[in-house]
Amino acid sequence: MPLSPFALERYFAQHEFTARYLLSSSDCETLSQSDLLGMADTKTRLLWEHLRLGYTESPGHPLLRQEIANLCKTVWPDDVLVLAPEEGIFVAMNTLLQEGDHAIVMTPAYQSLYQIAESLRADVSRWQLETDGVRWKLDLTALARLVRPTTKLLIINVPHNPTGFHIDAETQEQIIQFAREKRLILFSDEMYRFSEYTAEMRLPAACDLYDQAITLGGLSKSFGLAGLRIGWLACKDRTIIRRFQRFRDYTTICNSAPAEILAAMALRSRDRILDRTRTIIENNLAAADQFFANHHRHFEWIRPMAGPVAFPRLKGTDSIDRFCEKLIQSKSVLLVPGSIFDFPDNHFRIGLGRRNLEEGLEKLGEFLVEHYV
Ligand SMILES: Cc1ncc(COP(=O)(O)O)c(C=O)c1O
């Protein structure tokens, strides 16, 4: 079955490099190459200076895989395959699913988390996040109702894009226990790990807790390094990792050599980079709290629990699609309407990881005054 267009990526392709205020980005403020090189230690600096631009080791540079394994407790470098994050989803779904299999996907979702499964003619059920207007909730009893004898894969994403929903360690344990009992493979999209608001909220990588769990991680979001195109799949079942590797020979074969060394530099300086991310998000959250309190007549602010995105709701009768279109035309401010996530009810995604959020909010405030008073 052909793949449907990726609505979010097409929307960004149209606006990302022309809109002046990107108020909806999910990646955090980008680091420059010189920022990163300035953080290099002797080892990575030497690797950079002597770098040869040939093909690289297909699972990923050994030092980089070691640094990724260090983000987990019980994972070894050989349990890790380095690839672009989006490629990781494509490789995993194509390897694990075939026609007739059933997958359950936490929804709303980053489109490839369900679209690739559907294109493979797998049956996909949505495990729906719900809101009471104050916070997002996930019903574990609904998960039990969705499971079938053919269910092969459970796909989760926390911290969650686009809602900013997060779970606690006990809920993570319950989900893993459920997957274990039902013999499901758990695909855990952890692209927003490390952008929790406190250290206590950070969950273990799912691949540490269950040998049939696959963690998808990457440097695009919390690390502000989307342009490196470096992410990883980690799983303690090496037969799964080997299958991924065999499929990956048909996508990119291996990673960009400079990106791998820059990624290793970033992971070896992760405390500095992540402190910077947390400070930016913390300041932006305070600004967003204030903005939405001031404009409660127009918006329902559902405060995110973790990560750099939130999914508030526009009140009133105007559709969020029209609102976003008018906003970009009159103020060059980009917000992503919930329809792009195939989600009803006038929600929109706002990004909290960029330094110019307050300027964007100011423009949004002007727009409200000009069009909605
Ligand atoms: C939940 C989730 N998973 C995976 C990805 C893919 O990451 P990348 O764009 O770096 O390939 C994204 C990107 O927005 C995402 O939000």
CSV table of C-alpha atoms and ligand atoms in Angstrom, one decimal:
chain,number,residue,atom,x,y,z
A,1,MET,CA,0.0,0.0,0.0
A,2,PRO,CA,1.5,3.4,-0.9
A,3,LEU,CA,2.5,5.7,2.0
A,4,SER,CA,0.1,8.7,2.5
A,5,PRO,CA,1.8,12.1,2.6
A,6,PHE,CA,3.3,12.9,6.0
A,7,ALA,CA,1.0,15.9,6.9
A,8,LEU,CA,3.3,17.4,9.5
A,9,GLU,CA,6.5,17.2,7.4
A,10,ARG,CA,4.7,18.6,4.4
A,11,TYR,CA,3.3,21.5,6.5
A,12,PHE,CA,6.8,22.3,7.8
A,13,ALA,CA,8.3,21.9,4.3
A,14,GLN,CA,5.9,24.7,3.3
A,15,HIS,CA,6.4,27.1,6.1
A,16,GLU,CA,9.5,26.3,8.2
A,17,PHE,CA,12.0,28.3,6.2
A,18,THR,CA,9.7,31.3,5.4
A,19,ALA,CA,7.8,31.9,8.6
A,20,ARG,CA,9.5,34.4,10.9
A,21,TYR,CA,8.3,33.0,14.2
A,22,LEU,CA,8.3,29.2,14.6
A,23,LEU,CA,6.0,28.9,17.5
A,24,SER,CA,5.4,25.2,16.9
A,25,SER,CA,8.7,23.5,16.6
A,26,SER,CA,9.3,20.3,18.6
A,27,ASP,CA,13.1,20.6,18.5
A,28,CYS,CA,14.9,22.7,21.0
A,29,GLU,CA,17.1,25.7,20.2
A,30,THR,CA,19.7,24.5,17.7
A,31,LEU,CA,23.4,24.4,18.7
A,32,SER,CA,25.9,25.6,16.2
A,33,GLN,CA,28.8,23.5,15.0
A,34,SER,CA,31.3,25.9,16.7
A,35,ASP,CA,29.3,25.5,20.0
A,36,LEU,CA,29.7,21.8,19.7
A,37,LEU,CA,33.4,21.8,18.6
A,38,GLY,CA,34.0,24.1,21.6
A,39,MET,CA,32.8,21.3,23.9
A,40,ALA,CA,35.0,18.6,22.4
A,41,ASP,CA,37.4,16.8,24.6
A,42,THR,CA,40.9,15.6,23.5
A,43,LYS,CA,39.6,12.2,22.2
A,44,THR,CA,36.7,13.6,20.1
A,45,ARG,CA,38.8,16.6,18.9
A,46,LEU,CA,41.4,14.1,17.6
A,47,LEU,CA,38.8,12.0,15.9
A,48,TRP,CA,37.4,15.2,14.3
A,49,GLU,CA,40.8,16.4,13.1
A,50,HIS,CA,41.8,13.0,11.6
A,51,LEU,CA,38.4,12.1,10.3
A,52,ARG,CA,38.3,10.4,6.9
A,53,LEU,CA,35.2,10.7,4.8
A,54,GLY,CA,34.7,7.2,3.7
A,55,TYR,CA,31.8,4.8,4.5
A,56,THR,CA,31.4,4.3,8.3
A,57,GLU,CA,30.8,1.1,10.3
A,58,SER,CA,27.2,0.2,9.6
A,59,PRO,CA,26.0,-0.2,13.2
A,60,GLY,CA,27.6,3.2,14.1
A,61,HIS,CA,30.9,4.4,15.4
A,62,PRO,CA,32.0,2.3,18.4
A,63,LEU,CA,32.6,5.4,20.6
A,64,LEU,CA,29.2,6.8,19.7
A,65,ARG,CA,27.5,3.4,20.4
A,66,GLN,CA,29.3,3.3,23.8
A,67,GLU,CA,28.0,6.8,24.6
A,68,ILE,CA,24.5,5.8,23.7
A,69,ALA,CA,24.8,2.7,25.8
A,70,ASN,CA,25.8,4.9,28.7
A,71,LEU,CA,22.4,6.5,28.5
A,72,CYS,CA,21.0,3.2,29.6
A,73,LYS,CA,21.9,0.9,32.5
A,74,THR,CA,22.1,-2.6,31.1
A,75,VAL,CA,22.6,-2.0,27.4
A,76,TRP,CA,25.9,-2.7,25.5
A,77,PRO,CA,27.2,-1.0,22.4
A,78,ASP,CA,26.3,-4.1,20.4
A,79,ASP,CA,22.6,-3.6,21.4
A,80,VAL,CA,22.6,-0.3,19.6
A,81,LEU,CA,22.1,0.6,15.9
A,82,VAL,CA,22.8,4.3,15.0
A,83,LEU,CA,20.6,5.8,12.2
A,84,ALA,CA,18.5,8.8,11.6
A,85,PRO,CA,15.5,8.9,14.0
A,86,GLU,CA,12.8,8.8,11.3
A,87,GLU,CA,14.7,6.1,9.6
A,88,GLY,CA,14.6,4.1,12.9
A,89,ILE,CA,10.8,4.1,12.8
A,90,PHE,CA,10.8,3.1,9.1
A,91,VAL,CA,13.3,0.3,9.7
A,92,ALA,CA,11.6,-1.0,12.8
A,93,MET,CA,8.1,-1.1,11.4
A,94,ASN,CA,9.2,-2.7,8.1
A,95,THR,CA,11.2,-5.3,10.0
A,96,LEU,CA,8.6,-6.2,12.7
A,97,LEU,CA,5.3,-5.9,10.9
A,98,GLN,CA,3.6,-7.6,8.0
A,99,GLU,CA,0.1,-7.9,6.6
A,100,GLY,CA,-2.3,-9.2,9.1
A,101,ASP,CA,-0.3,-8.2,12.2
A,102,HIS,CA,-2.0,-5.9,14.6
A,103,ALA,CA,-0.3,-2.9,16.3
A,104,ILE,CA,-1.6,-0.6,19.0
A,105,VAL,CA,-0.4,3.1,18.8
A,106,MET,CA,-0.7,5.8,21.4
A,107,THR,CA,-2.6,8.6,19.7
A,108,PRO,CA,-2.4,11.4,18.6
A,109,ALA,CA,1.0,10.4,17.2
A,110,TYR,CA,3.9,11.5,15.1
A,111,GLN,CA,2.4,10.2,11.8
A,112,SER,CA,5.1,7.6,10.9
A,113,LEU,CA,4.4,5.7,14.1
A,114,TYR,CA,1.1,4.5,12.6
A,115,GLN,CA,1.3,5.3,8.9
A,116,ILE,CA,4.1,2.9,8.0
A,117,ALA,CA,2.3,0.1,9.8
A,118,GLU,CA,-0.8,0.9,7.8
A,119,SER,CA,1.1,1.0,4.6
A,120,LEU,CA,2.4,-2.5,5.4
A,121,ARG,CA,-1.3,-3.6,5.7
A,122,ALA,CA,-1.0,-4.2,9.4
A,123,ASP,CA,-4.2,-3.4,11.4
A,124,VAL,CA,-3.6,-0.4,13.6
A,125,SER,CA,-5.7,0.4,16.7
A,126,ARG,CA,-5.4,3.8,18.3
A,127,TRP,CA,-4.8,4.0,22.1
A,128,GLN,CA,-6.3,7.4,22.6
A,129,LEU,CA,-5.0,10.1,24.9
A,130,GLU,CA,-7.9,12.1,26.4
A,131,THR,CA,-8.1,15.4,28.0
A,132,ASP,CA,-10.5,17.0,30.6
A,133,GLY,CA,-9.2,20.4,29.6
A,134,VAL,CA,-6.7,20.5,32.4
A,135,ARG,CA,-4.4,17.6,31.6
A,136,TRP,CA,-3.9,14.6,29.3
A,137,LYS,CA,-4.7,11.1,30.4
A,138,LEU,CA,-4.1,7.6,29.2
A,139,ASP,CA,-6.5,4.8,30.2
A,140,LEU,CA,-4.7,1.5,30.8
A,141,THR,CA,-8.0,-0.4,30.8
A,142,ALA,CA,-8.5,0.8,27.3
A,143,LEU,CA,-5.3,-0.8,26.3
A,144,ALA,CA,-6.5,-4.2,27.6
A,145,ARG,CA,-9.6,-3.8,25.4
A,146,LEU,CA,-7.6,-3.1,22.3
A,147,VAL,CA,-5.3,-6.1,22.4
A,148,ARG,CA,-6.0,-9.1,20.0
A,149,PRO,CA,-4.5,-12.5,19.4
A,150,THR,CA,-2.7,-11.0,16.4
A,151,THR,CA,-1.3,-8.0,18.3
A,152,LYS,CA,2.4,-7.9,17.8
A,153,LEU,CA,3.5,-4.4,18.6
A,154,LEU,CA,2.7,-1.8,21.1
A,155,ILE,CA,3.9,1.7,20.2
A,156,ILE,CA,4.3,4.4,22.8
A,157,ASN,CA,5.9,7.8,22.9
A,158,VAL,CA,6.7,9.6,26.1
A,159,PRO,CA,7.4,12.4,26.8
A,160,HIS,CA,4.8,12.8,24.1
A,161,ASN,CA,4.5,14.7,20.9
A,162,PRO,CA,2.3,16.7,20.5
A,163,THR,CA,0.6,16.9,23.9
A,164,GLY,CA,3.5,17.0,26.4
A,165,PHE,CA,1.9,14.1,28.2
A,166,HIS,CA,4.2,12.0,30.4
A,167,ILE,CA,3.9,8.9,32.5
A,168,ASP,CA,5.4,8.0,35.9
A,169,ALA,CA,7.7,5.0,36.5
A,170,GLU,CA,4.8,2.9,37.9
A,171,THR,CA,2.8,3.4,34.8
A,172,GLN,CA,5.8,2.6,32.6
A,173,GLU,CA,6.2,-0.6,34.6
A,174,GLN,CA,2.5,-1.5,34.2
A,175,ILE,CA,2.7,-1.0,30.4
A,176,ILE,CA,5.8,-3.2,30.2
A,177,GLN,CA,4.2,-5.8,32.4
A,178,PHE,CA,1.2,-5.8,30.0
A,179,ALA,CA,3.5,-6.2,27.0
A,180,ARG,CA,5.3,-9.0,28.7
A,181,GLU,CA,2.1,-10.9,29.6
A,182,LYS,CA,0.7,-10.5,26.1
A,183,ARG,CA,4.1,-11.2,24.5
A,184,LEU,CA,4.1,-7.9,22.6
A,185,ILE,CA,7.1,-6.1,21.3
A,186,LEU,CA,7.2,-2.6,22.8
A,187,PHE,CA,8.4,0.2,20.5
A,188,SER,CA,9.2,3.1,22.8
A,189,ASP,CA,9.7,6.4,21.1
A,190,GLU,CA,11.9,8.3,23.5
A,191,MET,CA,12.9,11.1,21.2
A,192,TYR,CA,12.0,13.7,23.9
A,193,ARG,CA,13.8,11.9,26.8
A,194,PHE,CA,16.0,14.3,28.7
A,195,SER,CA,13.6,17.2,28.3
A,196,GLU,CA,11.7,16.3,31.5
A,197,TYR,CA,11.3,19.3,33.8
A,198,THR,CA,12.9,17.6,36.8
A,199,ALA,CA,15.4,14.7,37.0
A,200,GLU,CA,12.9,12.7,39.0
A,201,MET,CA,10.5,12.6,36.1
A,202,ARG,CA,13.0,10.9,33.8
A,203,LEU,CA,12.1,7.3,33.1
A,204,PRO,CA,14.5,4.5,32.5
A,205,ALA,CA,14.9,3.7,28.8
A,206,ALA,CA,12.3,1.0,28.1
A,207,CYS,CA,15.0,-1.2,26.5
A,208,ASP,CA,16.6,-1.5,30.0
A,209,LEU,CA,13.4,-2.9,31.5
A,210,TYR,CA,12.2,-5.5,29.0
A,211,ASP,CA,14.3,-7.5,26.4
A,212,GLN,CA,11.5,-7.2,23.8
A,213,ALA,CA,11.4,-3.4,24.2
A,214,ILE,CA,13.0,-1.2,21.5
A,215,THR,CA,14.0,2.3,22.5
A,216,LEU,CA,14.1,5.0,19.8
A,217,GLY,CA,16.3,7.8,20.9
A,218,GLY,CA,18.0,10.7,19.1
A,219,LEU,CA,19.7,14.1,19.2
A,220,SER,CA,17.1,16.1,17.3
A,221,LYS,CA,14.9,17.3,20.1
A,222,SER,CA,16.4,17.7,23.7
A,223,PHE,CA,19.9,18.1,22.3
A,224,GLY,CA,19.0,20.7,19.7
A,225,LEU,CA,20.9,18.9,17.0
A,226,ALA,CA,18.3,17.9,14.4
A,227,GLY,CA,20.6,18.6,11.5
A,228,LEU,CA,23.0,15.9,12.6
A,229,ARG,CA,20.3,13.3,11.7
A,230,ILE,CA,21.6,11.0,14.4
A,231,GLY,CA,19.3,8.7,16.4
A,232,TRP,CA,19.4,5.1,17.5
A,233,LEU,CA,17.4,1.9,18.1
A,234,ALA,CA,18.5,0.0,21.2
A,235,CYS,CA,17.2,-3.4,22.2
A,236,LYS,CA,18.8,-6.2,24.3
A,237,ASP,CA,17.5,-8.9,21.9
A,238,ARG,CA,20.4,-8.9,19.4
A,239,THR,CA,18.4,-10.9,16.9
A,240,ILE,CA,16.1,-7.9,16.6
A,241,ILE,CA,19.0,-5.5,16.2
A,242,ARG,CA,20.5,-7.8,13.5
A,243,ARG,CA,17.3,-7.8,11.6
A,244,PHE,CA,17.1,-4.0,11.8
A,245,GLN,CA,20.7,-3.9,10.5
A,246,ARG,CA,19.9,-6.1,7.5
A,247,PHE,CA,16.9,-3.9,6.6
A,248,ARG,CA,19.0,-0.7,7.0
A,249,ASP,CA,21.3,-1.9,4.3
A,250,TYR,CA,18.5,-0.8,2.0
A,251,THR,CA,18.1,2.6,3.4
A,252,THR,CA,21.3,4.5,4.3
A,253,ILE,CA,23.7,1.6,4.9
A,254,CYS,CA,25.6,3.7,7.4
A,255,ASN,CA,25.8,7.2,9.0
A,256,SER,CA,27.5,10.4,7.9
A,257,ALA,CA,31.0,10.3,9.2
A,258,PRO,CA,31.2,14.0,10.5
A,259,ALA,CA,27.7,13.7,12.1
A,260,GLU,CA,28.8,10.6,14.1
A,261,ILE,CA,31.8,12.4,15.6
A,262,LEU,CA,29.8,15.6,16.4
A,263,ALA,CA,27.1,13.3,18.0
A,264,ALA,CA,29.8,11.7,20.2
A,265,MET,CA,31.0,15.2,21.2
A,266,ALA,CA,27.4,16.1,22.1
A,267,LEU,CA,26.8,13.0,24.2
A,268,ARG,CA,30.1,13.4,26.1
A,269,SER,CA,29.0,17.0,26.9
A,270,ARG,CA,25.4,16.1,27.6
A,271,ASP,CA,25.1,17.7,31.0
A,272,ARG,CA,25.9,21.1,29.6
A,273,ILE,CA,23.7,20.8,26.6
A,274,LEU,CA,20.7,19.4,28.6
A,275,ASP,CA,21.1,22.1,31.3
A,276,ARG,CA,20.8,24.7,28.5
A,277,THR,CA,17.7,23.0,27.1
A,278,ARG,CA,16.0,22.7,30.5
A,279,THR,CA,16.7,26.4,31.2
A,280,ILE,CA,15.1,27.5,27.9
A,281,ILE,CA,12.0,25.3,28.4
A,282,GLU,CA,11.6,26.4,32.0
A,283,ASN,CA,11.7,30.1,31.0
A,284,ASN,CA,9.3,29.4,28.1
A,285,LEU,CA,6.9,27.5,30.2
A,286,ALA,CA,6.7,30.4,32.6
A,287,ALA,CA,6.0,32.8,29.6
A,288,ALA,CA,3.4,30.4,28.2
A,289,ASP,CA,1.6,30.1,31.6
A,290,GLN,CA,1.4,33.8,31.7
A,291,PHE,CA,0.3,34.2,28.1
A,292,PHE,CA,-2.4,31.6,28.4
A,293,ALA,CA,-3.6,33.0,31.7
A,294,ASN,CA,-4.0,36.4,30.1
A,295,HIS,CA,-5.8,34.9,27.1
A,296,HIS,CA,-8.0,32.3,28.8
A,297,ARG,CA,-11.0,33.7,26.9
A,298,HIS,CA,-9.5,32.4,23.7
A,299,PHE,CA,-7.5,29.3,24.7
A,300,GLU,CA,-7.6,26.3,27.0
A,301,TRP,CA,-4.1,25.8,28.3
A,302,ILE,CA,-3.3,22.2,29.0
A,303,ARG,CA,0.0,22.5,30.7
A,304,PRO,CA,2.5,19.9,29.4
A,305,MET,CA,4.0,17.4,31.9
A,306,ALA,CA,7.3,17.0,30.1
A,307,GLY,CA,9.1,17.9,26.9
A,308,PRO,CA,9.2,20.9,24.6
A,309,VAL,CA,5.7,20.8,23.1
A,310,ALA,CA,2.1,21.3,24.3
A,311,PHE,CA,-1.3,20.9,22.7
A,312,PRO,CA,-3.7,23.6,23.9
A,313,ARG,CA,-7.1,24.3,22.4
A,314,LEU,CA,-8.6,27.3,20.7
A,315,LYS,CA,-12.0,28.2,22.1
A,316,GLY,CA,-14.8,29.7,20.2
A,317,THR,CA,-16.3,29.0,16.8
A,318,ASP,CA,-13.4,29.6,14.4
A,319,SER,CA,-11.7,26.5,13.2
A,320,ILE,CA,-8.1,26.0,14.2
A,321,ASP,CA,-7.1,25.5,10.6
A,322,ARG,CA,-8.4,28.9,9.6
A,323,PHE,CA,-6.9,30.5,12.7
A,324,CYS,CA,-3.4,29.1,11.9
A,325,GLU,CA,-3.7,30.1,8.3
A,326,LYS,CA,-4.7,33.7,9.1
A,327,LEU,CA,-1.9,33.8,11.8
A,328,ILE,CA,0.8,32.9,9.4
A,329,GLN,CA,-0.4,35.2,6.7
A,330,SER,CA,-0.8,38.3,8.9
A,331,LYS,CA,2.0,37.8,11.4
A,332,SER,CA,4.3,35.2,9.9
A,333,VAL,CA,3.8,33.1,13.1
A,334,LEU,CA,3.7,29.3,12.6
A,335,LEU,CA,1.5,27.1,14.7
A,336,VAL,CA,0.5,23.6,13.8
A,337,PRO,CA,-3.2,22.8,13.8
A,338,GLY,CA,-4.4,19.6,15.5
A,339,SER,CA,-5.8,18.4,12.2
A,340,ILE,CA,-2.2,17.8,11.0
A,341,PHE,CA,-2.1,15.2,13.8
A,342,ASP,CA,-5.5,13.9,12.6
A,343,PHE,CA,-6.9,15.1,16.0
A,344,PRO,CA,-10.3,16.9,16.3
A,345,ASP,CA,-11.5,19.7,18.5
A,346,ASN,CA,-9.3,22.8,17.7
A,347,HIS,CA,-6.1,21.8,19.4
A,348,PHE,CA,-2.8,23.2,18.2
A,349,ARG,CA,0.8,22.4,18.9
A,350,ILE,CA,3.0,25.0,20.5
A,351,GLY,CA,6.8,24.5,20.9
A,352,LEU,CA,8.6,25.5,24.1
A,353,GLY,CA,12.2,24.9,23.1
A,354,ARG,CA,13.1,27.9,21.1
A,355,ARG,CA,14.7,31.1,22.5
A,356,ASN,CA,12.4,33.5,20.6
A,357,LEU,CA,9.1,32.1,22.0
A,358,GLU,CA,8.2,35.3,23.8
A,359,GLU,CA,8.5,37.3,20.5
A,360,GLY,CA,6.2,34.8,18.8
A,361,LEU,CA,3.7,35.0,21.7
A,362,GLU,CA,3.8,38.8,21.5
A,363,LYS,CA,2.8,38.5,17.8
A,364,LEU,CA,0.1,36.0,18.6
A,365,GLY,CA,-1.2,38.5,21.2
A,366,GLU,CA,-1.3,41.3,18.6
A,367,PHE,CA,-3.1,39.0,16.2
A,368,LEU,CA,-5.8,38.2,18.9
A,369,VAL,CA,-6.3,41.9,19.5
A,370,GLU,CA,-6.6,42.6,15.8
A,371,HIS,CA,-8.9,39.7,14.8
A,372,TYR,CA,-10.6,38.2,17.8
A,373,VAL,CA,-11.7,41.0,20.2
B,1,LIG,C1,7.8,11.4,18.4
B,1,LIG,C2,8.8,11.6,17.3
B,1,LIG,N1,9.5,10.5,16.9
B,1,LIG,C3,10.4,10.6,15.9
B,1,LIG,C4,10.7,11.8,15.3
B,1,LIG,C5,11.6,11.8,14.1
B,1,LIG,O1,12.8,12.6,14.5
B,1,LIG,P1,13.7,13.2,13.3
B,1,LIG,O2,12.8,14.3,12.7
B,1,LIG,O3,14.9,13.8,14.0
B,1,LIG,O4,14.0,12.1,12.3
B,1,LIG,C6,10.0,12.9,15.7
B,1,LIG,C7,10.2,14.2,15.0
B,1,LIG,O5,9.4,15.2,15.1
B,1,LIG,C8,9.0,12.8,16.7
B,1,LIG,O6,8.3,13.9,17.1
